[in-house]
């Protein structure tokens, strides 16, 4: 009984020490953040992220060291992992990161000037139509890539959390909503559809919405209710009139 009580007290001391270290790490991180926000010359996001990563790894190794106390085997594993990690970390911090900072090429995001849309072109202005159509196809490519990125995020989330898809509710909702918006703008006009087809489709849609205001009002209320439920953690996939493969 005395041995068990002494062991329990040792574990309690370790837990208290670990909690103290975590609290000190949080306070120190918060202090660094406040100091950085108060400085005139703030660190770049890349350098700040490196500092945060190093602080997190220091806390990780402190935790590993505390967990290894009391067991020779776990202590040996700790020293082996530390011996492997130390030269790799030194090589990255002393050689790789300085070289990346020294030879880092600037990145410029290409920003194209917008041209007049098809609704601003004259009937016989072929050059204006060509520019508007080219801009329309470029916008379609951008929207397709955005949709592909959202689908990739959803696929990774579902693969990681399968068969529980509750953590992916927000991503599912984003993908479904963006797919709907993409279909509203580009759907049913074919692969060769141009900006005039999309413009006519938009015109017919606006006419239909004006003729059926009660349907649009009910749809807006349903969307608001669905977003409110998603924000509260209540996700109902039947809102999108589909079902997941795992739910079939």
Steps between C-alpha positions, in 0.01 A plus 500: 500500500784736580659421162175574317446824688855616426456411133170690486662802659785483248252488212308792647821702528587424137154601383520822699843573356376429149200728549733772626723465194202513265367808678839670483521416130155651439586814696831534321336454160234756586768741618694455178185564299419818692859620469501434129170679452639800685820523299521737210696257287307177521648167407396343174239223519763247395737589786216518750381155393852365551510641851165344581613163363818506706307585815259216432784252444673613820178435691473160329848393608435620853190285508692201364765548766245506780322193364827306480577538871464181699561257212838406357355381169294815436797709611720319249247564224495866594878532467500308171232724351674807634832387351338453160304825514779731620728489191204516264358803680842667509548443127162652420530802730865581425530409132169443322300793637778761455553383142126520433490853638807605302396362162125537539360640178217753528156377406273725302135412467385574149209739505323556171304815436129446456346579164140607433248219537269376228219721634715808430588408142326642196316261273749537214816534713678172424822594678309573821321167469832318451651660812189431708491138382869451580447645845200271548705189417779613732250552783363152434847347532557686827165384639577143395832507685335643810242222488775239455681632808182480709435146380857398585464640852174312544651176370790523743270577790270207421794261456645609833175494701323205334247368586413805714441795267370744761830696513473547122153658512626850423709374207209298362279806521762716325547250218127456443434873504786577262396218266150647493632850425729361231207321338285812517761697308651245261265202499282384209675717241739230383876494477497735203261746660627856485435814697181577306346167600586564865358851475172374354481231768548763769228714343250212494585411859438855619166507317399170662599627846288812455203291396532269803595719799334266749726212395813714527391624843443146625836393358679789672338412833595134459860596423520722806358224719744248354800728559386562856475127566841436345651769723347322801646165393174357362565394142221350289624379164145456371488878458696454176264222380781246495641228721852397591626166374556388857138578589344294222 
